[in-house]
PDB file of C-alpha atoms in Angstrom:
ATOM      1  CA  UNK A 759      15.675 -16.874  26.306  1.00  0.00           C
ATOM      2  CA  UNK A 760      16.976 -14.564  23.622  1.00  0.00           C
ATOM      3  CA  UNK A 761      18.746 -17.089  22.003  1.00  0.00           C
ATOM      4  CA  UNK A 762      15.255 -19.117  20.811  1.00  0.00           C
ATOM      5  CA  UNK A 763      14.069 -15.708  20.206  1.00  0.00           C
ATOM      6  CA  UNK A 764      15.590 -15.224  16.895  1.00  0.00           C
ATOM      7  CA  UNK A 765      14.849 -18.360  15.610  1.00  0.00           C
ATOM      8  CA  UNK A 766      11.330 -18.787  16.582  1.00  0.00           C
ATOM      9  CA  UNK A 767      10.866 -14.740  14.929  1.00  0.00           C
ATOM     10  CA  UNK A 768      12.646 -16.319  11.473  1.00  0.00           C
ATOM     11  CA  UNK A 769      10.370 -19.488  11.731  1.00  0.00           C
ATOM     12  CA  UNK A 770       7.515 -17.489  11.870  1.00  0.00           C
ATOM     13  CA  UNK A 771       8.160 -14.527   9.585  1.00  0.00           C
ATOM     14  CA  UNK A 772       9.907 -17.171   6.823  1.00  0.00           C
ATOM     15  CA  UNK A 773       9.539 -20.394   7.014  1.00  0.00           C
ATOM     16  CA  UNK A 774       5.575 -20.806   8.489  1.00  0.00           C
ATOM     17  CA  UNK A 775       4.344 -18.841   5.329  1.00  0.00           C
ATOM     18  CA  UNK A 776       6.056 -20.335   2.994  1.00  0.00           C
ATOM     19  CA  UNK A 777       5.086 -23.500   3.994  1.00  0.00           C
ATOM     20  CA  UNK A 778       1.640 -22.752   3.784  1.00  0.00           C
ATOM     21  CA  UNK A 779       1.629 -21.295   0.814  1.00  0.00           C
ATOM     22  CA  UNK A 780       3.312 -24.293  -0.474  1.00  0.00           C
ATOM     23  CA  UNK A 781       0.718 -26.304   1.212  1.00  0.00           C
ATOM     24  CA  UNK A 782      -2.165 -24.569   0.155  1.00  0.00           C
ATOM     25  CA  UNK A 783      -0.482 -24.716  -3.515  1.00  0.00           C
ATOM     26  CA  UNK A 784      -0.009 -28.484  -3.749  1.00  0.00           C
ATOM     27  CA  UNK A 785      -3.532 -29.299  -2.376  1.00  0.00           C
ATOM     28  CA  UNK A 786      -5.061 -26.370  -5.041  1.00  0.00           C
ATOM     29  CA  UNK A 787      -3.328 -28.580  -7.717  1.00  0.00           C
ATOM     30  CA  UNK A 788      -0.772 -26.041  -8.817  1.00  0.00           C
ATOM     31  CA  UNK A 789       2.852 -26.943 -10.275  1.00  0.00           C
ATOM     32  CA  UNK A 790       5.799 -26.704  -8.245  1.00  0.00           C
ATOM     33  CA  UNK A 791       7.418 -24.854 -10.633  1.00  0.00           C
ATOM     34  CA  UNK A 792       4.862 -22.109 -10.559  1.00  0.00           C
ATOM     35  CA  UNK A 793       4.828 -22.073  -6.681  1.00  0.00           C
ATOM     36  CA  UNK A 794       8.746 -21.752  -6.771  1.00  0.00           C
ATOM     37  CA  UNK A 795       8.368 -18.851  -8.490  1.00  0.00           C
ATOM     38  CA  UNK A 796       5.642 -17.035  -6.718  1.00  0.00           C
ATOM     39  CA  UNK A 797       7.502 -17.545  -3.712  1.00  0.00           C
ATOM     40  CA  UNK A 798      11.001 -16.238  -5.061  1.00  0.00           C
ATOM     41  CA  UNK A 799       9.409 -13.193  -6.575  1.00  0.00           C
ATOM     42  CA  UNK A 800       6.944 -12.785  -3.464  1.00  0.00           C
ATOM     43  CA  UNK A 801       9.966 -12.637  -1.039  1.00  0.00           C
ATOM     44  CA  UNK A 802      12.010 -10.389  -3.599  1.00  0.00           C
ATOM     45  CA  UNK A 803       9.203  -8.156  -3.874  1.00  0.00           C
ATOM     46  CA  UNK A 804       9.020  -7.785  -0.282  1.00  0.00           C
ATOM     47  CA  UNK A 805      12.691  -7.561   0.239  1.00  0.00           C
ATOM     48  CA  UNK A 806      12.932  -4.510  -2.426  1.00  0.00           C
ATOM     49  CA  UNK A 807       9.519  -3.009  -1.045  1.00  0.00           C
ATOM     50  CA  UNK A 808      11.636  -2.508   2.267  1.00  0.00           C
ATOM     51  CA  UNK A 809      15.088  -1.792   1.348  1.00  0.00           C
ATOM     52  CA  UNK A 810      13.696   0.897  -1.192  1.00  0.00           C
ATOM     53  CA  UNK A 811      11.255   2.499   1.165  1.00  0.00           C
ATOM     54  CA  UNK A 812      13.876   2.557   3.875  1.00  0.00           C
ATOM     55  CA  UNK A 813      16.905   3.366   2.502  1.00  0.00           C
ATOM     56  CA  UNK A 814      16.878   6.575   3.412  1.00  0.00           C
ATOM     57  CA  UNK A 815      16.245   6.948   7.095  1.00  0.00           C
ATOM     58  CA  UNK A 816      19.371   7.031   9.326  1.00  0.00           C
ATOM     59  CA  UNK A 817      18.486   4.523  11.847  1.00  0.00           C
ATOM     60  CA  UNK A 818      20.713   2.036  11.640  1.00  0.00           C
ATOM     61  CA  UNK A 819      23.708   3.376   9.938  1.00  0.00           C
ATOM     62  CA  UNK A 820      23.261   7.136  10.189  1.00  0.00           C
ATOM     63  CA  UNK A 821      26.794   7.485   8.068  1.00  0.00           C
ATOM     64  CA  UNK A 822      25.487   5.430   4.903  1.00  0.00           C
ATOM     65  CA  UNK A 823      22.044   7.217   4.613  1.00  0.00           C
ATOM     66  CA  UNK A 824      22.638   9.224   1.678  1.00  0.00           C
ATOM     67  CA  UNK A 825      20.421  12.342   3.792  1.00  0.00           C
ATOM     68  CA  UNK A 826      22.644  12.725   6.573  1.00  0.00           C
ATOM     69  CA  UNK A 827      25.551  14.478   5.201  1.00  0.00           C
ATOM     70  CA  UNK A 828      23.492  16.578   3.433  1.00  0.00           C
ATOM     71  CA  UNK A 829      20.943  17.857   6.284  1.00  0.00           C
ATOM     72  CA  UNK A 830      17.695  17.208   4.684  1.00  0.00           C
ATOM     73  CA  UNK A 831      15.197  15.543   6.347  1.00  0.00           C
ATOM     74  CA  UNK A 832      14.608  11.609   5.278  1.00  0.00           C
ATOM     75  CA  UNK A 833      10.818  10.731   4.051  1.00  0.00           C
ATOM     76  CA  UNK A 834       9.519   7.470   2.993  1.00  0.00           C
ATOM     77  CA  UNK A 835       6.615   6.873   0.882  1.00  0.00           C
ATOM     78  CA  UNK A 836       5.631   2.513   1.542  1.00  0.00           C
ATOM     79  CA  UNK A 837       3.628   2.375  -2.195  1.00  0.00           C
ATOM     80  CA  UNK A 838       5.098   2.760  -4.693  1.00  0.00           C
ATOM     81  CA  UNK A 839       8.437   1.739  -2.615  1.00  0.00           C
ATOM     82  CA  UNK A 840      11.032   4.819  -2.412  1.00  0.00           C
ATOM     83  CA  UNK A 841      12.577   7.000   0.062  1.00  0.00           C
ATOM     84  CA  UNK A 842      13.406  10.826  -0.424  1.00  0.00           C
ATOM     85  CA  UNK A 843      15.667  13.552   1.456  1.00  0.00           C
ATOM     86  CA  UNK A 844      13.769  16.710   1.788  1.00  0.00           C
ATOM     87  CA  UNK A 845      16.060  19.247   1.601  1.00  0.00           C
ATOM     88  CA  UNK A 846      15.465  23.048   3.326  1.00  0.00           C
ATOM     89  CA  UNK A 847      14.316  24.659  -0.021  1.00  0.00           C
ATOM     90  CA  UNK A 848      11.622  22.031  -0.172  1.00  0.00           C
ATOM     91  CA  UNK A 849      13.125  20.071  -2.927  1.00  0.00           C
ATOM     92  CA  UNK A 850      12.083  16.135  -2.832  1.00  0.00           C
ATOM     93  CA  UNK A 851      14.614  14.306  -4.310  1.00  0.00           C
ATOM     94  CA  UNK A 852      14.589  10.313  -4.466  1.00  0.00           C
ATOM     95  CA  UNK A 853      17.819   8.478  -2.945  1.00  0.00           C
ATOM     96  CA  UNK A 854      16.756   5.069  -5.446  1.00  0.00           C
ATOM     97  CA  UNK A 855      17.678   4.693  -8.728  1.00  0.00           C
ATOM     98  CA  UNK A 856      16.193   2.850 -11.864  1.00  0.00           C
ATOM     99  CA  UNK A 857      17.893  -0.255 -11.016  1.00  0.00           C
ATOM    100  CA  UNK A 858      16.382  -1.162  -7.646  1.00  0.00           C
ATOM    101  CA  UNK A 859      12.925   0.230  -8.886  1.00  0.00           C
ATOM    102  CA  UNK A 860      13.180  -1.933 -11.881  1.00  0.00           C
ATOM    103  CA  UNK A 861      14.131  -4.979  -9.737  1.00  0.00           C
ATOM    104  CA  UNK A 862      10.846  -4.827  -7.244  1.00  0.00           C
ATOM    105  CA  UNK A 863       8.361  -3.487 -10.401  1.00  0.00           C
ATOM    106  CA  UNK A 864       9.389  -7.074 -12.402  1.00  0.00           C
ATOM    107  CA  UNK A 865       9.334  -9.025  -9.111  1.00  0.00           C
ATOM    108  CA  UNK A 866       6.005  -7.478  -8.150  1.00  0.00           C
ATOM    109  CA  UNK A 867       4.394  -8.060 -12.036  1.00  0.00           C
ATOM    110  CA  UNK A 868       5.739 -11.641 -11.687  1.00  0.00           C
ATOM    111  CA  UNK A 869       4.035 -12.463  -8.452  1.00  0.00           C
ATOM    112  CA  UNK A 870       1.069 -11.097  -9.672  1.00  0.00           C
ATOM    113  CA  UNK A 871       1.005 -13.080 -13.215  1.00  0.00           C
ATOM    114  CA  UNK A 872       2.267 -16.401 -11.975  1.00  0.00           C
ATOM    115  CA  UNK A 873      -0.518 -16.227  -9.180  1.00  0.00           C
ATOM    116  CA  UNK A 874      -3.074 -15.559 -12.218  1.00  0.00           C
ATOM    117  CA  UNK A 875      -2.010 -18.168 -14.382  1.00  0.00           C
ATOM    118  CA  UNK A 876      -1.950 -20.867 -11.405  1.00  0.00           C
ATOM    119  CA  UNK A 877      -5.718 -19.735 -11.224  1.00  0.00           C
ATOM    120  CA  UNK A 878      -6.026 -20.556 -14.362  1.00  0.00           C
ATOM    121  CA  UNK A 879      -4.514 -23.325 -14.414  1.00  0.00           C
ATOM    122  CA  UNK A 880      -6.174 -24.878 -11.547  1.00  0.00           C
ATOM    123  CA  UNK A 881      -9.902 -23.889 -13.099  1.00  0.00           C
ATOM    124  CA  UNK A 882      -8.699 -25.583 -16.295  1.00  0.00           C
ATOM    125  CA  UNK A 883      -7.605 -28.709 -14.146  1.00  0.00           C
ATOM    126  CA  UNK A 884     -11.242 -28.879 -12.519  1.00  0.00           C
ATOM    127  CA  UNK A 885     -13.021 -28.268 -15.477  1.00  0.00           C
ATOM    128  CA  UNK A 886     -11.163 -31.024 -17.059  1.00  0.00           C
TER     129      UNK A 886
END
């Protein structure tokens, strides 16, 4: 049983919406190049959203998480993105740097402007 688990979970979570947005794109009349992008930097915004907002909580790997060997307590904030260690003086400081920020903020403003211009695109197509 547990080994259709796994796929069925990455078939849903993966592959069924980006079919359908895929799908749904086609049928609306938008280029394939501007659906290949919405759905690279839709699933790299989502991948960054997690692994920023998470990094900091020793679940998984308690060695790695950059608040255990200093005691402070890890807090994550889901938008914007970021984790923290709170330390005992009450000092917030933020385990991400520039880079990964920088990564989901362009992935984010891409999926956001390529999902604008396919609306235009597809009112310009109708009007047409």
């Amino acid at each position: 049983m547990t080994a259709l688990f796994f796929p069925l979970a990455a078939f849903i979570v993966f592959v069924l919406p980006t079919f359908l947005v895929w799908w749904l794109g086609r049928r609306a009349g938008v280029p394939r190049w501007m659906l290949l992008v919405f759905l690279l930097a839709g699933w790299l915004t989502l991948v960054m959203g997690c692994a920023l907002s998470q990094r900091a909580q020793p679940r998984l790997f308690p060695d790695t998480s950059p608040c255990y060997s200093t005691g402070s307590t890890p807090v994550s904030q889901y938008f914007p993105p970021d984790s923290f260690c709170l330390h005992a003086d009450g000092a917030l400081q933020t385990v991400n740097g520039r880079d990964a920020k920088f990564v989901f903020w362009t992935a984010a403003n891409t999926t956001v402007a390529v999902s604008l211009g396919a609306a235009f695109t597809r009112r310009r197509r109708q009007s047409a």
